[in-house]
mmCIF file of C-alpha atoms in Angstrom:
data_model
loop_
_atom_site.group_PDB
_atom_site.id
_atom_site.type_symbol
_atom_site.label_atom_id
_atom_site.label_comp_id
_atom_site.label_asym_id
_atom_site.label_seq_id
_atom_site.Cartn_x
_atom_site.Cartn_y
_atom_site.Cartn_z
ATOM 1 C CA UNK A 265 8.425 -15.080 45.426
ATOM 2 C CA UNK A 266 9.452 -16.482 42.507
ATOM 3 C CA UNK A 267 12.896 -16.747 41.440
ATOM 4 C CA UNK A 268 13.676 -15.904 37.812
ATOM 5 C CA UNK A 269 16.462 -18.465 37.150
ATOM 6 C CA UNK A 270 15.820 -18.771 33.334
ATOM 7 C CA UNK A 271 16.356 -14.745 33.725
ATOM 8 C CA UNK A 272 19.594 -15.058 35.520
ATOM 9 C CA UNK A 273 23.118 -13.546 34.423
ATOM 10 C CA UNK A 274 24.705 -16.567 32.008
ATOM 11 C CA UNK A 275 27.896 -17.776 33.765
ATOM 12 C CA UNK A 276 29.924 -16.111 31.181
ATOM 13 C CA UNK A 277 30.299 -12.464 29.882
ATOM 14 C CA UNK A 278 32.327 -10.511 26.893
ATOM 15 C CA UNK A 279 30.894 -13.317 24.432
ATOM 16 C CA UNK A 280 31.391 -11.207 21.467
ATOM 17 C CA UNK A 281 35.610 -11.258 22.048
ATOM 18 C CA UNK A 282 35.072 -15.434 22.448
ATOM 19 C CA UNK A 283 36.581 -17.243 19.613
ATOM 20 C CA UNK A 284 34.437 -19.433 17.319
ATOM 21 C CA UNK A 285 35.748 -22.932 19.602
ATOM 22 C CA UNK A 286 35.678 -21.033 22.628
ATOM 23 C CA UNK A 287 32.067 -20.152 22.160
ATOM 24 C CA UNK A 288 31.124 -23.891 20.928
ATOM 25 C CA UNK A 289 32.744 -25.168 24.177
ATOM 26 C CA UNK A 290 30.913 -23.449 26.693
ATOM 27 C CA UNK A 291 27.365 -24.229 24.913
ATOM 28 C CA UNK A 292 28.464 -27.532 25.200
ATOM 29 C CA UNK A 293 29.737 -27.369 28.897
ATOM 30 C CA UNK A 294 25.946 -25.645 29.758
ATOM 31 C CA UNK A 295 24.049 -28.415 27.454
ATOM 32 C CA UNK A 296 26.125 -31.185 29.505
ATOM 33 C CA UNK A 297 24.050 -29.912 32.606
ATOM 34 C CA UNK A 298 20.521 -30.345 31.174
ATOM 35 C CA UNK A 299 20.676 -34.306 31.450
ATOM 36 C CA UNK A 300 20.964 -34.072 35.337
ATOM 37 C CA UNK A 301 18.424 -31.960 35.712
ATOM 38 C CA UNK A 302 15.742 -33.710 33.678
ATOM 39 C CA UNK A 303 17.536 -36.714 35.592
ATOM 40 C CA UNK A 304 15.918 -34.820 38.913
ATOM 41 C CA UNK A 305 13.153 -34.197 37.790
ATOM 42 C CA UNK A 306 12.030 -38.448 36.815
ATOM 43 C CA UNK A 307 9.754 -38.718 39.667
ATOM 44 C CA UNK A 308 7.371 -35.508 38.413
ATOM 45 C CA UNK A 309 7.666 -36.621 34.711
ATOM 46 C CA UNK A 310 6.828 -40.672 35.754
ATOM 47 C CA UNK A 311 3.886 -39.222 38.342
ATOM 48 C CA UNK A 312 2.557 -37.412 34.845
ATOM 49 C CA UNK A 313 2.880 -40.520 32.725
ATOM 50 C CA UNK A 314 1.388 -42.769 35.119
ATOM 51 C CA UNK A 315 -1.539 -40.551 35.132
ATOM 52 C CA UNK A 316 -1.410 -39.624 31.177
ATOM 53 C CA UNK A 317 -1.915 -43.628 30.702
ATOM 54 C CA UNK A 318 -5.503 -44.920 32.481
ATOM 55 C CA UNK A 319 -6.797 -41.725 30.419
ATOM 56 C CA UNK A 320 -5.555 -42.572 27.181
ATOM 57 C CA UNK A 321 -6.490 -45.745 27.521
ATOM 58 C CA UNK A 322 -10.117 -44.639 27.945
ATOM 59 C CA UNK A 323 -9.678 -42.761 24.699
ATOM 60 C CA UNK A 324 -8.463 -39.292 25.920
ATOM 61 C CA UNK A 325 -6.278 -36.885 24.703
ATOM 62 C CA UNK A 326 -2.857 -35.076 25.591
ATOM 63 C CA UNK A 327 -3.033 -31.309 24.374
ATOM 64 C CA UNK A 328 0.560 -29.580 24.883
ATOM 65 C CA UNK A 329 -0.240 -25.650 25.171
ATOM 66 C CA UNK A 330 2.998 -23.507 25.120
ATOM 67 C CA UNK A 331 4.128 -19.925 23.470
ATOM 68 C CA UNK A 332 6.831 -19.125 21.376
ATOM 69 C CA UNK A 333 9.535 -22.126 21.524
ATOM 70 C CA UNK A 334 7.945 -24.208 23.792
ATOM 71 C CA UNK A 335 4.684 -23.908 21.925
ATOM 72 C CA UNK A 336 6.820 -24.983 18.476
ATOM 73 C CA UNK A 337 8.638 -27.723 20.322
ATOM 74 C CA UNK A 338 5.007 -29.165 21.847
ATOM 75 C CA UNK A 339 3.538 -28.780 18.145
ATOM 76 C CA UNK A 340 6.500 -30.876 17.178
ATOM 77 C CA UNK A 341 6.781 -33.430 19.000
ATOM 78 C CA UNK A 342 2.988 -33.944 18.923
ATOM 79 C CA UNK A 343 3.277 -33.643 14.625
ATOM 80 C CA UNK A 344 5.773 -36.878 15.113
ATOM 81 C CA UNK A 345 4.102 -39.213 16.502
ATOM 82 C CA UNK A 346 1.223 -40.267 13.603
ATOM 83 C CA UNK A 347 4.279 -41.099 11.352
ATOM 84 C CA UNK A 348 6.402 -42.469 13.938
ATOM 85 C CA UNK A 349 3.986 -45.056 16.013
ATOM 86 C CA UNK A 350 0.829 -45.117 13.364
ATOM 87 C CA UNK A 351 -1.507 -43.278 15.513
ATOM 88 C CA UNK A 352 -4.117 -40.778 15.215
ATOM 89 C CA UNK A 353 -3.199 -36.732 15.044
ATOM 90 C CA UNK A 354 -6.105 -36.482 17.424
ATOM 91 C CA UNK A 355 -3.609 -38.817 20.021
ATOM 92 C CA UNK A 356 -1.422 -36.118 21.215
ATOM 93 C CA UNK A 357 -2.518 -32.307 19.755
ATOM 94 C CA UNK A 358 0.113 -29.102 19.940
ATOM 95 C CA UNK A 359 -1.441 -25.541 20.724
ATOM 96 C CA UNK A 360 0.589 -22.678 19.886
ATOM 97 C CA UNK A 361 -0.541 -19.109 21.222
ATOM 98 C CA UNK A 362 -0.848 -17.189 17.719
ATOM 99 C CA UNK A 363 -2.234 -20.257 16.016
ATOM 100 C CA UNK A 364 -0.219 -22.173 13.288
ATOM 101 C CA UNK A 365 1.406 -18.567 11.877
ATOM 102 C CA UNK A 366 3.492 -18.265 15.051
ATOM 103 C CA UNK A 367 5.462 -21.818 14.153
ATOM 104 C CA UNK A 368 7.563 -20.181 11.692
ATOM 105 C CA UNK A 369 7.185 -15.992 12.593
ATOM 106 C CA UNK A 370 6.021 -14.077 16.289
ATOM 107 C CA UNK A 371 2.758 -12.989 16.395
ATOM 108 C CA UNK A 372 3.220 -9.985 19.050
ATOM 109 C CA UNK A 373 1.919 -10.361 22.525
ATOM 110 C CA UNK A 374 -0.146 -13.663 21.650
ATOM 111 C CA UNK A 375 1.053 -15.102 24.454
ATOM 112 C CA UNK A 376 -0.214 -11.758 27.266
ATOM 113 C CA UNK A 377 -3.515 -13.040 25.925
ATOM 114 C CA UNK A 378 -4.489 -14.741 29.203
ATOM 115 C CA UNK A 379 -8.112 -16.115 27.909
ATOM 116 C CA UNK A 380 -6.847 -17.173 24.715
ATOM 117 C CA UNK A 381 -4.983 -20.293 25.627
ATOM 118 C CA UNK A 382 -8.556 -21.957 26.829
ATOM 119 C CA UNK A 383 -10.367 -20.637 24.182
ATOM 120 C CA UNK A 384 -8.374 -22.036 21.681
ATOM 121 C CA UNK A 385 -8.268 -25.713 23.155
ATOM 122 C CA UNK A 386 -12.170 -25.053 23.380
ATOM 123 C CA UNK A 387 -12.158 -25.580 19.691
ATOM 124 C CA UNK A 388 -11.471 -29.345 20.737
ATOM 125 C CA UNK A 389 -14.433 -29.993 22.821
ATOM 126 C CA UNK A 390 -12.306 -31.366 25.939
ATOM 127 C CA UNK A 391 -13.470 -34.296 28.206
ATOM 128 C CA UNK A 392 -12.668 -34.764 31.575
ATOM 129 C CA UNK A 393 -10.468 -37.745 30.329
ATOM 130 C CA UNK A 394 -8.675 -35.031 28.293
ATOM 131 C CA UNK A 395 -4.778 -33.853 29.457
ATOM 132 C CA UNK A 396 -3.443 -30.649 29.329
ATOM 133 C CA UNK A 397 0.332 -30.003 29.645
ATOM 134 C CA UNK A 398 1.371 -26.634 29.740
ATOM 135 C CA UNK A 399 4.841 -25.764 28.655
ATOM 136 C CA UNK A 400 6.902 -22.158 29.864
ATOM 137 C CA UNK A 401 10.486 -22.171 30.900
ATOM 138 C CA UNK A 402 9.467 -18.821 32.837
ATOM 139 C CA UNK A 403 6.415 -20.870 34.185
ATOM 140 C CA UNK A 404 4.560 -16.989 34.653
ATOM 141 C CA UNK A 405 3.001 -17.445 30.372
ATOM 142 C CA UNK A 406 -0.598 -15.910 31.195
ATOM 143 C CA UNK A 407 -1.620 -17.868 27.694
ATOM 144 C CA UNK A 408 -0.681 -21.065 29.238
ATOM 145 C CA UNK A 409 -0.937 -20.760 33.068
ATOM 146 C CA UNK A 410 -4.881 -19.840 32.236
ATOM 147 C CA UNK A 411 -5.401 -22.471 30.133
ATOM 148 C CA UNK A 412 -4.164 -24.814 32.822
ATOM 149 C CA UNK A 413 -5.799 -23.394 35.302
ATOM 150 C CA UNK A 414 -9.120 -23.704 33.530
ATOM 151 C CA UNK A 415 -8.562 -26.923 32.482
ATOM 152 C CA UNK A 416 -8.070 -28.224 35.761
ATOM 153 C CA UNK A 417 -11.398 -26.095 37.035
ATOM 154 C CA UNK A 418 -13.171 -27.993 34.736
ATOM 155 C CA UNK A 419 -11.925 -31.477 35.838
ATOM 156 C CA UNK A 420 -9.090 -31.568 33.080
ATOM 157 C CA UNK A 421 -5.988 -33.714 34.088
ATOM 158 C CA UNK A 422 -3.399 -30.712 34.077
ATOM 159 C CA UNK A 423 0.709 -31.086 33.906
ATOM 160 C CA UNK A 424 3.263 -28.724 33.220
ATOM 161 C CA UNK A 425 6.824 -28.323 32.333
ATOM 162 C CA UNK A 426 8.880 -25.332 33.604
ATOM 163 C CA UNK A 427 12.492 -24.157 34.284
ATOM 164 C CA UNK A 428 12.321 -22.582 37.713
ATOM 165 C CA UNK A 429 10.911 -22.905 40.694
ATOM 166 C CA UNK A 430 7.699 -21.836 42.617
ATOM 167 C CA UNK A 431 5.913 -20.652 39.666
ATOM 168 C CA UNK A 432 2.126 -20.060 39.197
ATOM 169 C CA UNK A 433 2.274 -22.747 35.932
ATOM 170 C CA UNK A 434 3.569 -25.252 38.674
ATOM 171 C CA UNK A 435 1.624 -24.178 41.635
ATOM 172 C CA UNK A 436 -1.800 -24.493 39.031
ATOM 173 C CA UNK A 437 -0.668 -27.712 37.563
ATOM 174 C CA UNK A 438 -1.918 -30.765 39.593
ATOM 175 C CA UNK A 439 1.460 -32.824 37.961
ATOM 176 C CA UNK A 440 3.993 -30.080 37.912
ATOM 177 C CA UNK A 441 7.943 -30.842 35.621
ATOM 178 C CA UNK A 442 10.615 -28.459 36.979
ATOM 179 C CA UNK A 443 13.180 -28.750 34.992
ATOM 180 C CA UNK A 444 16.164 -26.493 37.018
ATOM 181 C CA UNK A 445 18.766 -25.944 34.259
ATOM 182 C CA UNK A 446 20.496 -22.522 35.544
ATOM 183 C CA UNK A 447 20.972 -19.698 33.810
ATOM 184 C CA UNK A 448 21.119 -19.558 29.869
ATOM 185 C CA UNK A 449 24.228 -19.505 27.751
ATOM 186 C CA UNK A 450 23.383 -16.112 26.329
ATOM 187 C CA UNK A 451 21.154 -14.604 29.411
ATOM 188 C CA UNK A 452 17.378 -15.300 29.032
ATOM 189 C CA UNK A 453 17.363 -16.868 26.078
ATOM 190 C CA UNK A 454 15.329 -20.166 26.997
ATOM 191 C CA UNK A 455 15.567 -21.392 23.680
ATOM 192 C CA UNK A 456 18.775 -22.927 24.375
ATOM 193 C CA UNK A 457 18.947 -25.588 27.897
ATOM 194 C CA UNK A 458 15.349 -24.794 28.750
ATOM 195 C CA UNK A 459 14.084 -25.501 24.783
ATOM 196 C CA UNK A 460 16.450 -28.299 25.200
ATOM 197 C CA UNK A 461 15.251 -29.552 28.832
ATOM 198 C CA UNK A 462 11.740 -29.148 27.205
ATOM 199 C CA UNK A 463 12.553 -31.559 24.232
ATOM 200 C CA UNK A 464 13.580 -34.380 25.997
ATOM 201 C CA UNK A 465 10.797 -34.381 28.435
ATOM 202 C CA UNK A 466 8.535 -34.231 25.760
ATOM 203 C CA UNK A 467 10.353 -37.219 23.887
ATOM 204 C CA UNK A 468 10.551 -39.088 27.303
ATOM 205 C CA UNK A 469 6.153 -38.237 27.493
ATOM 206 C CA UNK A 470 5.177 -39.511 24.388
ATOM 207 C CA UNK A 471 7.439 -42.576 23.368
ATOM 208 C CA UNK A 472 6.701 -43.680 27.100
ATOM 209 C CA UNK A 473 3.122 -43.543 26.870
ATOM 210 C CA UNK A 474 3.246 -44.709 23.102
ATOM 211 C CA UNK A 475 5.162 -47.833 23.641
ATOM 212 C CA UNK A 476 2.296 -48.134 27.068
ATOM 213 C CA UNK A 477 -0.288 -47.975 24.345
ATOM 214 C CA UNK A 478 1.187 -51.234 22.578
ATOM 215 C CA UNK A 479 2.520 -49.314 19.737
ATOM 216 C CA UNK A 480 5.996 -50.753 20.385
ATOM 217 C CA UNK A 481 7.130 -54.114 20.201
ATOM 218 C CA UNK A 482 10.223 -55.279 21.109
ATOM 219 C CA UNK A 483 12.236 -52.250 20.690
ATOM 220 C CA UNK A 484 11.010 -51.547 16.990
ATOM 221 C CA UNK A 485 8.129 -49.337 15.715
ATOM 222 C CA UNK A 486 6.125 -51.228 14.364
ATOM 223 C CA UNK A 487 2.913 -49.449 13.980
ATOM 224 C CA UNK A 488 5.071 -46.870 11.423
ATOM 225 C CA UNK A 489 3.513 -45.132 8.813
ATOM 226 C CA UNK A 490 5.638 -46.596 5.261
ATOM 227 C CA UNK A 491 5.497 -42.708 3.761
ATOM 228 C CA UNK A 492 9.017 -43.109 2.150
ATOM 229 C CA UNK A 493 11.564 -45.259 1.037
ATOM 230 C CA UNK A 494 13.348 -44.996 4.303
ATOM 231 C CA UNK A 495 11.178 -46.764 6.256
ATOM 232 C CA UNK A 496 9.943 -49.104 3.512
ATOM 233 C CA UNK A 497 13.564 -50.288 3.871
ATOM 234 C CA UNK A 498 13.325 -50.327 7.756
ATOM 235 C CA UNK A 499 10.298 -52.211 8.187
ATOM 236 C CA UNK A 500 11.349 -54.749 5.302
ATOM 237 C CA UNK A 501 14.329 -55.694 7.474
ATOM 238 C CA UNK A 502 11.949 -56.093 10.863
ATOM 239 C CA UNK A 503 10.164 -58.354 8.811
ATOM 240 C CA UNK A 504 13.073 -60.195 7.544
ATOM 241 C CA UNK A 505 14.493 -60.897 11.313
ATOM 242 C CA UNK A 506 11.219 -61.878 12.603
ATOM 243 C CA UNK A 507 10.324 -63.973 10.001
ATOM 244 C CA UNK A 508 12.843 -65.278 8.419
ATOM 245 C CA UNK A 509 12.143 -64.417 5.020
ATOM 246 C CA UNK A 510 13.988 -62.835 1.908
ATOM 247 C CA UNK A 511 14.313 -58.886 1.384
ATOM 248 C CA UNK A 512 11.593 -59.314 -1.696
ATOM 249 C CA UNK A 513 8.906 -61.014 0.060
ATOM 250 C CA UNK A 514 9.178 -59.379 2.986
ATOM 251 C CA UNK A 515 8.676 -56.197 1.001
ATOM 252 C CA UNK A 516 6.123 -56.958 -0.727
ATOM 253 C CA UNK A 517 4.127 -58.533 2.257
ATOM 254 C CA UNK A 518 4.672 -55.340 4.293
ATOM 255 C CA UNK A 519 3.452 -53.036 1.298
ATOM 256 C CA UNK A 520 0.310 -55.676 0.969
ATOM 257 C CA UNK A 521 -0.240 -55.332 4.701
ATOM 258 C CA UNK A 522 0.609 -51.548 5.242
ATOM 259 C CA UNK A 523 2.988 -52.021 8.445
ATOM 260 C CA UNK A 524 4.803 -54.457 10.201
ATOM 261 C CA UNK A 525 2.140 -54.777 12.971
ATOM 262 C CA UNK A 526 -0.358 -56.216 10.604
ATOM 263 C CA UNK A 527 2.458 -58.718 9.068
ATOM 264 C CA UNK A 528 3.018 -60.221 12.551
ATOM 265 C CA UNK A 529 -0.598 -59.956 13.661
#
């Protein structure tokens, strides 16, 4: 039996007669409890990475799958990393049930659609060294607990990331994240700790397995992509410190080069 946490009463009622501070407080109070419990849940989210890693390595893929928010926040943080550590978009690939569209409006019922979720990564042509990480705060999503569970039939490294308990998404997952947050701020909507809860997994996935790919060094990113003036300025300065030269040259050796990894190399 599953137990609906994410579907729970919130702790507080009569919002609407809450002042403007008193409402701001209590989101805060609830968001101060999401830490701790993606603090709980490090041992499922370093068993996943550990097992991400070897399959990278061999040049396979991590595809988040997810509806609604969690498919937006698994299309984001997958749409950050080319920029952010200079790697492929093919790396790390978001799937959103409703296709692109459904990033900025709801595409009705996409995510009932239980055979859609493995259709659509289909379009991909996954390996065995391929990962699939389905994300669902309710962890019952037919378009994503399908698509795990015919990943892993077809010898798919499969993960998830979920806010309660006992769910089918976990129980098909072979690397299940439960991230146990209680119930929502304003009841059942999972945008708020569980969208939150999902974000910082995802950031702790993918800089983890980035900086395990040698796209870190140090603690800078130096595999960047220079697309504006921001990071122009940031990568001049790495250069600068590890080189010991003057703002000019170092600019114009990293814009000759194209990132600071090639400077150093």
């Amino acid at each position: 039996m599953i137990e609906r946490i994410t579907e729970q009463p919130s702790r507080y009622d009569h919002l609407e007669q809450m002042s403007v501070a008193e409402l701001l407080q209590h989101i805060n109070e609830e968001d101060m409890l999401v830490a701790e419990a993606v603090r709980r849940a490090l041992p499922q989210i370093t068993a996943l990475v550990e097992a991400v890693e070897p399959r990278m390595k061999r040049g396979g893929r991590l595809f988040y799958v997810g509806a609604g928010t969690s498919g937006r926040l698994g299309v984001l943080d997958a749409s950050e990393l080319p920029p952010t550590f200079g790697v492929p978009a093919t790396w790390v690939i978001g799937i959103i049930a409703g296709g692109d569209r459904a990033l900025r409006h709801a595409v009705e019922r996409a995510e009932d659609v239980a055979e859609q979720g493995w259709k659509d990564l289909q379009a991909y042509s996954p390996t065995r060294d391929d990962v699939v990480l389905g994300i669902a705060a309710s962890g019952t999503t037919p378009y994503v607990v399908e698509a795990v569970r015919q990943a892993r039939h077809n010898g798919l490294l499969t993960g998830c990331i979920t806010s309660n308990l006992h769910t089918p998404l976990a129980q098909t997952a072979a690397f299940p994240i439960e991230t146990i947050v209680g119930p929502e701020f304003v009841t059942g909507s999972s945008r708020m700790k569980s969208g939150t809860a999902q974000k910082m997994v995802l950031n702790m996935i993918s800089t983890s397995l980035m900086i395990r790919m040698g796209r870190v060094q140090g603690n800078r990113m130096v595999n960047m992509q220079l697309t504006n003036d921001k990071l122009i300025d940031r990568g001049t300065r790495m250069l600068q410190e590890s080189l010991g030269l003057d703002y000019d040259e170092a600019r114009e050796r990293l814009l000759e080069a194209g990132s600071v990894s090639d400077c150093l190399s």
